[in-house]
């Protein structure tokens, strides 16, 4: 059974990260991705959130206004016991094309009035399953159903004191449900927001590859060429030269490199010339030493004989009176 060690994984990741950051290429790639994502991602996210908030506020205001108008008109006709006019109010509201559905249903979900008269008498779960959760509606709920491209709002109709004579003491006597179609701008936004995200990703990729191309062409390749040239110089190839055709910083660096290598080559030539002269001088000194040794040998042999004979005569002069008068001369000779 293989057990993964989190500490080992973290250490391995940090090691890979450190090794990767040894090269300027990997540093450039990492920081370029970070900066591009921040410069493109943050504004894109802000704009999408801002547009969404603006659309939601506008639609919420429209729904609230519509619900207040419908609720007020319905309460008025109900207080006058003119129930038949409720459907007339709904039909009048439906003249606005932005309204998709408008329904009144009781506390158990049975539809009493609706823009689609075929729904009257049916339960809301049978008509649109999962559209609302009656038990979860407290006062008012506004939701965006992106799959249906509508905003839906459901409001509890509170049992007012003047209504309790007919509806008893229940706190809620029914619900008003309105579905509003998204405007063209909203549909374009909600479908286009994905396009905006894809466009942002495309911009990030375009900027990344563009910057990487520029970096690779104008920085990485010249640095690789300079590194290769330095390695060749280190191996002793002092005839190495760089193009140095550009007027930018890379061109200045290449010209400085060529000047440096030329100076090194000239210095090496001078050193070789001096070394050659030293070898010639040493050879002359060796020859002179051999000549001096031969001359000393030729001189020392007869000189040794003279010195030994003079020393012998000098010793004998102490015993021989005939030689005694030559002792001083013999001493000079020695």
Tab-separated table of C-alpha atoms in Angstrom:
chain	number	residue	atom	x	y	z
A	1	UNK	CA	0.000	0.000	0.000
A	2	UNK	CA	1.510	3.301	-1.110
A	3	UNK	CA	1.258	6.133	1.402
A	4	UNK	CA	1.991	9.593	0.097
A	5	UNK	CA	4.004	11.768	2.464
A	6	UNK	CA	2.748	15.397	2.297
A	7	UNK	CA	6.035	16.703	3.683
A	8	UNK	CA	7.966	14.803	1.020
A	9	UNK	CA	5.697	16.185	-1.710
A	10	UNK	CA	6.100	19.722	-0.373
A	11	UNK	CA	9.877	19.336	-0.179
A	12	UNK	CA	10.008	17.950	-3.712
A	13	UNK	CA	7.870	20.816	-4.982
A	14	UNK	CA	10.062	23.425	-3.264
A	15	UNK	CA	13.194	21.749	-4.638
A	16	UNK	CA	11.789	21.759	-8.172
A	17	UNK	CA	10.703	25.379	-7.693
A	18	UNK	CA	14.191	26.451	-6.553
A	19	UNK	CA	15.893	24.562	-9.390
A	20	UNK	CA	13.489	26.048	-11.902
A	21	UNK	CA	14.143	29.586	-10.634
A	22	UNK	CA	17.854	29.300	-11.285
A	23	UNK	CA	17.315	30.265	-14.929
A	24	UNK	CA	16.162	33.675	-16.094
A	25	UNK	CA	13.900	31.958	-18.621
A	26	UNK	CA	11.805	30.208	-15.951
A	27	UNK	CA	11.651	33.391	-13.852
A	28	UNK	CA	10.423	35.354	-16.852
A	29	UNK	CA	7.758	32.743	-17.664
A	30	UNK	CA	6.500	32.600	-14.068
A	31	UNK	CA	6.278	36.336	-13.449
A	32	UNK	CA	4.893	37.031	-16.930
A	33	UNK	CA	2.030	34.590	-16.318
A	34	UNK	CA	1.320	36.153	-12.907
A	35	UNK	CA	1.359	39.742	-14.173
A	36	UNK	CA	-0.728	39.004	-17.271
A	37	UNK	CA	-3.322	37.040	-15.315
A	38	UNK	CA	-3.599	39.845	-12.775
A	39	UNK	CA	-3.737	42.628	-15.364
A	40	UNK	CA	-6.347	40.820	-17.486
A	41	UNK	CA	-8.191	38.656	-14.965
A	42	UNK	CA	-8.915	41.301	-12.336
A	43	UNK	CA	-10.464	43.891	-14.703
A	44	UNK	CA	-12.439	41.172	-16.511
A	45	UNK	CA	-13.802	39.783	-13.245
A	46	UNK	CA	-14.673	43.261	-12.021
A	47	UNK	CA	-16.511	44.170	-15.237
A	48	UNK	CA	-18.493	40.910	-15.289
A	49	UNK	CA	-19.502	41.316	-11.653
A	50	UNK	CA	-20.402	44.970	-12.214
A	51	UNK	CA	-22.538	44.235	-15.269
A	52	UNK	CA	-24.242	41.361	-13.472
A	53	UNK	CA	-24.994	43.570	-10.460
A	54	UNK	CA	-26.387	46.317	-12.716
A	55	UNK	CA	-28.670	43.897	-14.558
A	56	UNK	CA	-29.828	42.270	-11.326
A	57	UNK	CA	-30.613	45.645	-9.753
A	58	UNK	CA	-32.548	46.795	-12.816
A	59	UNK	CA	-34.557	43.575	-13.034
A	60	UNK	CA	-35.167	43.488	-9.286
A	61	UNK	CA	-36.540	47.029	-9.441
A	62	UNK	CA	-38.762	46.092	-12.388
A	63	UNK	CA	-40.054	43.001	-10.598
A	64	UNK	CA	-40.711	44.862	-7.375
A	65	UNK	CA	-42.579	47.606	-9.214
A	66	UNK	CA	-44.635	45.106	-11.191
A	67	UNK	CA	-45.465	43.070	-8.095
A	68	UNK	CA	-46.474	46.171	-6.154
A	69	UNK	CA	-48.783	47.301	-8.959
A	70	UNK	CA	-50.329	43.861	-9.411
A	71	UNK	CA	-50.629	43.270	-5.682
A	72	UNK	CA	-52.263	46.661	-5.105
A	73	UNK	CA	-54.756	46.255	-7.959
A	74	UNK	CA	-55.667	42.725	-6.903
A	75	UNK	CA	-56.177	43.723	-3.267
A	76	UNK	CA	-58.440	46.581	-4.361
A	77	UNK	CA	-60.686	44.418	-6.529
A	78	UNK	CA	-60.732	41.639	-3.918
A	79	UNK	CA	-61.882	44.078	-1.260
A	80	UNK	CA	-64.686	45.070	-3.611
A	81	UNK	CA	-65.554	41.355	-4.014
A	82	UNK	CA	-64.981	41.708	-7.748
A	83	UNK	CA	-62.924	38.535	-8.258
A	84	UNK	CA	-63.601	38.421	-11.985
A	85	UNK	CA	-61.476	41.505	-12.551
A	86	UNK	CA	-58.362	39.753	-11.260
A	87	UNK	CA	-57.942	37.946	-14.560
A	88	UNK	CA	-58.451	41.238	-16.404
A	89	UNK	CA	-55.594	42.765	-14.425
A	90	UNK	CA	-53.355	39.818	-15.270
A	91	UNK	CA	-54.250	40.068	-18.971
A	92	UNK	CA	-53.454	43.785	-18.923
A	93	UNK	CA	-50.060	43.101	-17.356
A	94	UNK	CA	-49.293	40.517	-20.016
A	95	UNK	CA	-49.357	43.190	-22.702
A	96	UNK	CA	-45.798	43.859	-21.676
A	97	UNK	CA	-43.782	41.336	-23.666
A	98	UNK	CA	-41.115	41.183	-21.008
A	99	UNK	CA	-43.522	39.334	-18.653
A	100	UNK	CA	-43.467	35.593	-19.349
A	101	UNK	CA	-45.721	34.203	-16.607
A	102	UNK	CA	-47.874	35.651	-13.869
A	103	UNK	CA	-49.680	33.376	-11.439
A	104	UNK	CA	-51.671	33.496	-8.197
A	105	UNK	CA	-51.734	30.271	-6.220
A	106	UNK	CA	-52.925	29.401	-2.740
A	107	UNK	CA	-50.949	28.096	0.224
A	108	UNK	CA	-51.031	24.504	-1.062
A	109	UNK	CA	-49.900	25.459	-4.581
A	110	UNK	CA	-53.224	25.374	-6.479
A	111	UNK	CA	-53.213	28.020	-9.202
A	112	UNK	CA	-56.244	30.376	-8.992
A	113	UNK	CA	-55.307	32.940	-11.655
A	114	UNK	CA	-52.653	32.800	-14.387
A	115	UNK	CA	-51.689	34.377	-17.677
A	116	UNK	CA	-51.878	30.892	-19.168
A	117	UNK	CA	-55.487	29.980	-18.421
A	118	UNK	CA	-54.745	26.279	-18.996
A	119	UNK	CA	-52.775	26.318	-15.721
A	120	UNK	CA	-55.752	27.459	-13.616
A	121	UNK	CA	-56.863	24.770	-11.207
A	122	UNK	CA	-53.616	22.831	-11.458
A	123	UNK	CA	-50.884	22.634	-8.865
A	124	UNK	CA	-47.714	24.692	-9.318
A	125	UNK	CA	-45.547	21.574	-8.966
A	126	UNK	CA	-47.460	19.913	-11.820
A	127	UNK	CA	-47.161	22.987	-14.027
A	128	UNK	CA	-43.495	23.804	-13.293
A	129	UNK	CA	-41.898	21.259	-10.952
A	130	UNK	CA	-39.322	22.714	-8.629
A	131	UNK	CA	-40.134	26.285	-9.685
A	132	UNK	CA	-40.922	27.349	-6.122
A	133	UNK	CA	-40.718	25.809	-2.669
A	134	UNK	CA	-43.841	27.098	-0.953
A	135	UNK	CA	-42.718	26.274	2.566
A	136	UNK	CA	-39.484	28.200	2.105
A	137	UNK	CA	-41.091	31.472	0.963
A	138	UNK	CA	-41.171	33.940	3.818
A	139	UNK	CA	-41.895	37.278	2.191
A	140	UNK	CA	-40.329	37.732	-1.241
A	141	UNK	CA	-37.834	35.749	-3.305
A	142	UNK	CA	-36.097	36.873	-6.526
A	143	UNK	CA	-34.053	34.329	-8.466
A	144	UNK	CA	-32.276	34.164	-11.797
A	145	UNK	CA	-32.982	31.017	-13.806
A	146	UNK	CA	-30.196	31.171	-16.382
A	147	UNK	CA	-31.230	27.879	-17.987
A	148	UNK	CA	-34.680	29.368	-18.728
A	149	UNK	CA	-33.335	32.890	-19.305
A	150	UNK	CA	-35.812	34.426	-16.843
A	151	UNK	CA	-35.900	36.210	-13.525
A	152	UNK	CA	-38.538	34.777	-11.241
A	153	UNK	CA	-40.013	36.419	-8.178
A	154	UNK	CA	-42.466	34.910	-5.713
A	155	UNK	CA	-44.156	37.024	-3.068
A	156	UNK	CA	-46.325	35.961	-0.189
A	157	UNK	CA	-49.709	37.715	-0.070
A	158	UNK	CA	-50.124	38.698	3.550
A	159	UNK	CA	-53.538	38.285	5.139
A	160	UNK	CA	-54.448	41.895	5.972
A	161	UNK	CA	-56.985	42.642	8.719
A	162	UNK	CA	-59.568	43.704	6.151
A	163	UNK	CA	-59.111	40.367	4.342
A	164	UNK	CA	-59.556	38.152	7.382
A	165	UNK	CA	-63.331	38.187	7.111
A	166	UNK	CA	-63.008	35.959	4.032
A	167	UNK	CA	-59.659	34.220	4.552
A	168	UNK	CA	-59.657	33.614	8.276
A	169	UNK	CA	-56.635	34.281	10.458
A	170	UNK	CA	-53.937	32.548	8.379
A	171	UNK	CA	-50.919	34.883	8.051
A	172	UNK	CA	-50.563	34.132	4.310
A	173	UNK	CA	-53.510	33.697	1.963
A	174	UNK	CA	-51.584	32.939	-1.225
A	175	UNK	CA	-48.612	33.734	-3.431
A	176	UNK	CA	-47.959	35.948	-6.415
A	177	UNK	CA	-45.454	34.510	-8.889
A	178	UNK	CA	-43.990	36.509	-11.806
A	179	UNK	CA	-41.447	35.370	-14.399
A	180	UNK	CA	-39.715	38.116	-16.370
A	181	UNK	CA	-37.865	37.424	-19.613
A	182	UNK	CA	-34.287	38.574	-19.838
A	183	UNK	CA	-33.784	41.556	-22.106
A	184	UNK	CA	-31.689	41.174	-25.217
A	185	UNK	CA	-28.802	42.922	-23.482
A	186	UNK	CA	-29.081	40.561	-20.502
A	187	UNK	CA	-29.224	37.482	-22.735
A	188	UNK	CA	-26.183	38.696	-24.602
A	189	UNK	CA	-24.441	39.326	-21.303
A	190	UNK	CA	-25.194	35.967	-19.681
A	191	UNK	CA	-24.298	34.043	-22.828
A	192	UNK	CA	-21.476	36.434	-23.657
A	193	UNK	CA	-19.910	36.358	-20.210
A	194	UNK	CA	-18.489	32.962	-21.123
A	195	UNK	CA	-17.236	34.485	-24.342
A	196	UNK	CA	-15.645	37.264	-22.323
A	197	UNK	CA	-13.884	34.691	-20.151
A	198	UNK	CA	-12.674	32.800	-23.216
A	199	UNK	CA	-11.591	36.084	-24.775
A	200	UNK	CA	-9.677	36.967	-21.613
A	201	UNK	CA	-7.976	33.562	-21.686
A	202	UNK	CA	-7.141	34.102	-25.369
A	203	UNK	CA	-5.692	37.535	-24.554
A	204	UNK	CA	-3.636	36.040	-21.727
A	205	UNK	CA	-2.266	33.358	-24.051
A	206	UNK	CA	-1.622	35.877	-26.819
A	207	UNK	CA	0.220	38.234	-24.478
A	208	UNK	CA	2.183	35.379	-22.930
A	209	UNK	CA	3.350	33.916	-26.240
A	210	UNK	CA	3.986	37.403	-27.605
A	211	UNK	CA	6.134	38.371	-24.618
A	212	UNK	CA	7.849	34.989	-24.672
A	213	UNK	CA	8.649	35.384	-28.380
A	214	UNK	CA	10.115	38.839	-27.772
A	215	UNK	CA	12.030	37.604	-24.728
A	216	UNK	CA	13.324	34.555	-26.590
A	217	UNK	CA	14.359	36.581	-29.621
A	218	UNK	CA	15.886	39.666	-28.030
A	219	UNK	CA	17.142	38.413	-24.660
A	220	UNK	CA	17.408	34.645	-24.348
A	221	UNK	CA	19.100	33.899	-27.688
A	222	UNK	CA	21.716	36.686	-27.298
A	223	UNK	CA	22.421	35.487	-23.736
A	224	UNK	CA	22.789	31.893	-24.935
A	225	UNK	CA	25.121	33.088	-27.680
A	226	UNK	CA	27.143	35.077	-25.153
A	227	UNK	CA	27.267	32.098	-22.759
A	228	UNK	CA	28.503	29.815	-25.556
A	229	UNK	CA	31.141	32.366	-26.530
A	230	UNK	CA	32.332	32.640	-22.919
A	231	UNK	CA	32.636	28.860	-22.713
A	232	UNK	CA	34.714	28.859	-25.902
A	233	UNK	CA	36.977	31.555	-24.487
A	234	UNK	CA	37.286	29.545	-21.279
A	235	UNK	CA	38.463	26.604	-23.405
A	236	UNK	CA	41.152	28.826	-24.938
A	237	UNK	CA	39.483	29.811	-28.233
A	238	UNK	CA	40.469	33.469	-28.140
A	239	UNK	CA	39.524	33.979	-31.779
A	240	UNK	CA	35.840	33.785	-30.809
A	241	UNK	CA	33.823	36.859	-31.805
A	242	UNK	CA	30.150	37.905	-31.550
A	243	UNK	CA	28.200	39.693	-34.328
A	244	UNK	CA	27.738	42.991	-32.414
A	245	UNK	CA	25.526	44.391	-35.186
A	246	UNK	CA	22.782	45.897	-33.037
A	247	UNK	CA	22.825	49.306	-31.377
A	248	UNK	CA	20.947	48.210	-28.255
A	249	UNK	CA	22.303	47.014	-24.915
A	250	UNK	CA	22.937	43.519	-26.295
A	251	UNK	CA	24.996	45.007	-29.126
A	252	UNK	CA	27.009	47.077	-26.633
A	253	UNK	CA	27.593	43.968	-24.530
A	254	UNK	CA	28.752	41.983	-27.572
A	255	UNK	CA	31.141	44.755	-28.615
A	256	UNK	CA	32.549	44.898	-25.089
A	257	UNK	CA	32.967	41.122	-25.211
A	258	UNK	CA	34.824	41.329	-28.551
A	259	UNK	CA	37.081	44.067	-27.146
A	260	UNK	CA	37.788	42.016	-24.037
A	261	UNK	CA	38.622	38.887	-26.031
A	262	UNK	CA	40.801	40.897	-28.435
A	263	UNK	CA	42.730	42.322	-25.461
A	264	UNK	CA	43.093	38.816	-24.023
A	265	UNK	CA	44.352	37.549	-27.372
A	266	UNK	CA	46.848	40.403	-27.647
A	267	UNK	CA	48.002	39.821	-24.077
A	268	UNK	CA	48.429	36.113	-24.790
A	269	UNK	CA	50.519	36.903	-27.872
A	270	UNK	CA	52.733	39.238	-25.838
A	271	UNK	CA	53.076	36.597	-23.133
A	272	UNK	CA	54.036	34.025	-25.748
A	273	UNK	CA	56.605	36.410	-27.243
A	274	UNK	CA	58.065	37.128	-23.807
A	275	UNK	CA	58.102	33.432	-23.047
A	276	UNK	CA	59.897	32.753	-26.309
A	277	UNK	CA	62.452	35.458	-25.506
A	278	UNK	CA	62.916	33.980	-22.027
A	279	UNK	CA	63.482	30.566	-23.555
A	280	UNK	CA	66.049	32.023	-25.957
A	281	UNK	CA	67.750	33.843	-23.080
A	282	UNK	CA	67.768	30.691	-20.997
A	283	UNK	CA	69.217	28.761	-23.917
A	284	UNK	CA	71.969	31.351	-24.255
A	285	UNK	CA	72.654	31.161	-20.529
A	286	UNK	CA	72.857	27.371	-20.746
A	287	UNK	CA	75.311	27.652	-23.634
A	288	UNK	CA	77.326	30.262	-21.765
A	289	UNK	CA	77.335	28.078	-18.663
A	290	UNK	CA	78.610	25.110	-20.633
A	291	UNK	CA	81.281	27.280	-22.214
A	292	UNK	CA	82.276	28.642	-18.814
A	293	UNK	CA	82.427	25.120	-17.394
A	294	UNK	CA	84.682	23.972	-20.207
A	295	UNK	CA	86.884	27.034	-19.795
A	296	UNK	CA	87.071	26.489	-16.041
A	297	UNK	CA	87.994	22.855	-16.628
A	298	UNK	CA	90.706	23.838	-19.045
A	299	UNK	CA	92.045	26.446	-16.603
A	300	UNK	CA	91.661	24.469	-13.389
A	301	UNK	CA	93.718	21.446	-14.520
A	302	UNK	CA	97.039	23.269	-15.117
A	303	UNK	CA	96.308	25.664	-12.251
A	304	UNK	CA	95.879	22.710	-9.914
A	305	UNK	CA	99.173	21.242	-11.031
A	306	UNK	CA	100.937	24.564	-10.522
A	307	UNK	CA	99.330	25.004	-7.066
A	308	UNK	CA	100.195	21.491	-5.915
A	309	UNK	CA	103.829	21.772	-7.146
A	310	UNK	CA	104.223	25.221	-5.564
A	311	UNK	CA	102.751	23.974	-2.295
A	312	UNK	CA	105.171	21.017	-2.362
A	313	UNK	CA	108.149	23.300	-2.969
A	314	UNK	CA	106.935	25.637	-0.242
A	315	UNK	CA	106.888	22.770	2.256
A	316	UNK	CA	110.367	21.547	1.112
A	317	UNK	CA	111.765	25.084	1.452
A	318	UNK	CA	111.630	24.685	5.214
A	319	UNK	CA	114.164	21.868	4.937
A	320	UNK	CA	116.177	22.960	1.898
A	321	UNK	CA	118.221	26.096	2.305
A	322	UNK	CA	118.543	26.452	-1.480
A	323	UNK	CA	114.743	26.746	-1.746
A	324	UNK	CA	114.211	28.832	1.357
A	325	UNK	CA	114.979	32.060	-0.392
A	326	UNK	CA	112.065	31.330	-2.785
A	327	UNK	CA	109.413	30.854	-0.062
A	328	UNK	CA	107.879	34.274	-0.583
A	329	UNK	CA	107.582	33.727	-4.302
A	330	UNK	CA	106.112	30.320	-3.780
A	331	UNK	CA	103.518	31.840	-1.408
A	332	UNK	CA	102.538	34.379	-4.056
A	333	UNK	CA	102.197	31.604	-6.622
A	334	UNK	CA	99.947	29.608	-4.274
